[in-house]
One Martini backbone bead per residue (centre of mass of N, CA, C, O) as a GRO file, in nm:
protein
  113
    1GLU     BB    1   3.945   3.332   3.600
    2MET     BB    2   3.893   3.400   3.303
    3GLN     BB    3   4.104   3.204   3.188
    4GLN     BB    4   3.971   2.948   3.300
    5LYS     BB    5   3.705   2.976   3.141
    6VAL     BB    6   3.833   2.966   2.861
    7GLU     BB    7   3.961   2.684   2.891
    8GLU     BB    8   3.698   2.532   2.952
    9THR     BB    9   3.560   2.605   2.687
   10GLU     BB   10   3.768   2.476   2.500
   11MET     BB   11   3.740   2.190   2.613
   12LEU     BB   12   3.435   2.161   2.551
   13LYS     BB   13   3.463   2.197   2.246
   14MET     BB   14   3.647   1.955   2.197
   15GLU     BB   15   3.455   1.741   2.312
   16LEU     BB   16   3.222   1.802   2.122
   17GLN     BB   17   3.377   1.737   1.861
   18MET     BB   18   3.442   1.444   1.934
   19LEU     BB   19   3.149   1.351   1.966
   20GLU     BB   20   3.061   1.420   1.679
   21THR     BB   21   3.260   1.237   1.535
   22GLU     BB   22   3.159   0.974   1.670
   23ARG     BB   23   2.867   0.993   1.573
   24VAL     BB   24   2.932   0.977   1.272
   25ARG     BB   25   3.080   0.708   1.277
   26LEU     BB   26   2.841   0.543   1.395
   27SER     BB   27   2.647   0.606   1.167
   28LEU     BB   28   2.812   0.467   0.943
   29VAL     BB   29   2.814   0.188   1.072
   30GLU     BB   30   2.509   0.152   1.083
   31GLU     BB   31   2.457   0.169   0.779
   32LYS     BB   32   2.642  -0.065   0.698
   33LEU     BB   33   2.499  -0.279   0.870
   34MET     BB   34   2.223  -0.256   0.734
   35ASP     BB   35   2.319  -0.338   0.453
   36VAL     BB   36   2.422  -0.618   0.534
   37LEU     BB   37   2.154  -0.726   0.651
   38GLN     BB   38   1.992  -0.701   0.389
   39LEU     BB   39   2.166  -0.893   0.223
   40LEU     BB   40   2.127  -1.138   0.407
   41GLN     BB   41   1.821  -1.150   0.374
   42GLN     BB   42   1.820  -1.196   0.070
   43LEU     BB   43   1.983  -1.460   0.080
   44ARG     BB   44   1.789  -1.614   0.259
   45ASP     BB   45   1.547  -1.592   0.057
   46LEU     BB   46   1.743  -1.759  -0.159
   47ASN     BB   47   1.878  -2.003  -0.014
   48ILE     BB   48   2.153  -1.993   0.091
   49SER     BB   49   2.418  -2.151   0.174
   50LYS     BB   50   2.625  -2.195   0.437
   51ARG     BB   51   2.878  -2.239   0.272
   52ALA     BB   52   2.866  -1.982   0.098
   53LEU     BB   53   2.855  -1.785   0.335
   54GLY     BB   54   3.122  -1.878   0.462
   55LYS     BB   55   3.302  -1.797   0.223
   56ILE     BB   56   3.242  -1.497   0.235
   57LEU     BB   57   3.340  -1.452   0.524
   58LEU     BB   58   3.630  -1.561   0.488
   59SER     BB   59   3.709  -1.366   0.265
   60THR     BB   60   3.675  -1.113   0.430
   61LEU     BB   61   3.874  -1.181   0.663
   62GLU     BB   62   4.121  -1.220   0.480
   63SER     BB   63   4.119  -0.925   0.352
   64CYS     BB   64   4.130  -0.806   0.675
   65ARG     BB   65   4.392  -0.893   0.821
   66ASP     BB   66   4.535  -0.625   0.714
   67PRO     BB   67   4.516  -0.330   0.822
   68GLN     BB   68   4.452  -0.020   0.728
   69PRO     BB   69   4.569   0.276   0.745
   70GLY     BB   70   4.323   0.494   0.888
   71LYS     BB   71   4.123   0.245   0.923
   72ALA     BB   72   3.864   0.109   1.051
   73GLN     BB   73   3.820  -0.220   1.102
   74LEU     BB   74   3.515  -0.245   1.122
   75PHE     BB   75   3.449  -0.088   0.864
   76GLU     BB   76   3.617  -0.263   0.674
   77VAL     BB   77   3.463  -0.526   0.716
   78LEU     BB   78   3.183  -0.422   0.636
   79ASP     BB   79   3.260  -0.323   0.355
   80THR     BB   80   3.364  -0.595   0.246
   81LEU     BB   81   3.109  -0.758   0.300
   82GLN     BB   82   2.928  -0.593   0.119
   83GLN     BB   83   3.085  -0.649  -0.143
   84GLU     BB   84   3.061  -0.958  -0.135
   85LEU     BB   85   2.749  -0.971  -0.128
   86THR     BB   86   2.697  -0.803  -0.386
   87ALA     BB   87   2.866  -1.014  -0.570
   88CYS     BB   88   2.660  -1.214  -0.548
   89GLU     BB   89   2.497  -1.400  -0.782
   90LEU     BB   90   2.211  -1.440  -0.655
   91LEU     BB   91   2.133  -1.129  -0.660
   92HIS     BB   92   2.142  -1.121  -0.997
   93LYS     BB   93   1.927  -1.328  -1.007
   94GLN     BB   94   1.634  -1.406  -1.180
   95PRO     BB   95   1.356  -1.521  -1.208
   96LEU     BB   96   1.185  -1.618  -1.481
   97GLU     BB   97   0.921  -1.462  -1.421
   98GLN     BB   98   1.066  -1.178  -1.386
   99ALA     BB   99   1.231  -1.162  -1.658
  100GLN     BB  100   0.955  -1.198  -1.787
  101SER     BB  101   0.710  -1.073  -1.957
  102PRO     BB  102   0.378  -1.108  -2.014
  103ARG     BB  103   0.387  -1.033  -2.318
  104SER     BB  104   0.601  -1.245  -2.409
  105LEU     BB  105   0.428  -1.490  -2.321
  106SER     BB  106   0.171  -1.435  -2.507
  107ASN     BB  107   0.347  -1.451  -2.789
  108SER     BB  108   0.424  -1.738  -2.681
  109LEU     BB  109   0.501  -2.066  -2.656
  110VAL     BB  110   0.465  -2.248  -2.354
  111ILE     BB  111   0.674  -2.515  -2.240
  112SER     BB  112   0.641  -2.742  -1.977
  113CYS     BB  113   0.804  -3.016  -1.785
   0.00000   0.00000   0.00000
């Protein structure tokens, strides 16, 4: 009976460890998904075209066609999508007003057409 209790305890410990591992994995996926959604929101605010966004998505799916061994495919797709969105040129361009400081504008004559 004592041996049975020890075995049950060991099984419960293993299940708990597996659950904790899964919780951590899901937490990482959630963080990555939130990052991707924030990037998509930024691109939407910049009025990215549906065509450009479609190209980014297709590029992501193409690069994840052959899953890498030992890496969860969902996480790999999210990670690649995040990298593709981060590399998007629109996110790195600043509007002219933000790029120039007010001091530099006051020191020069600005003519707008």
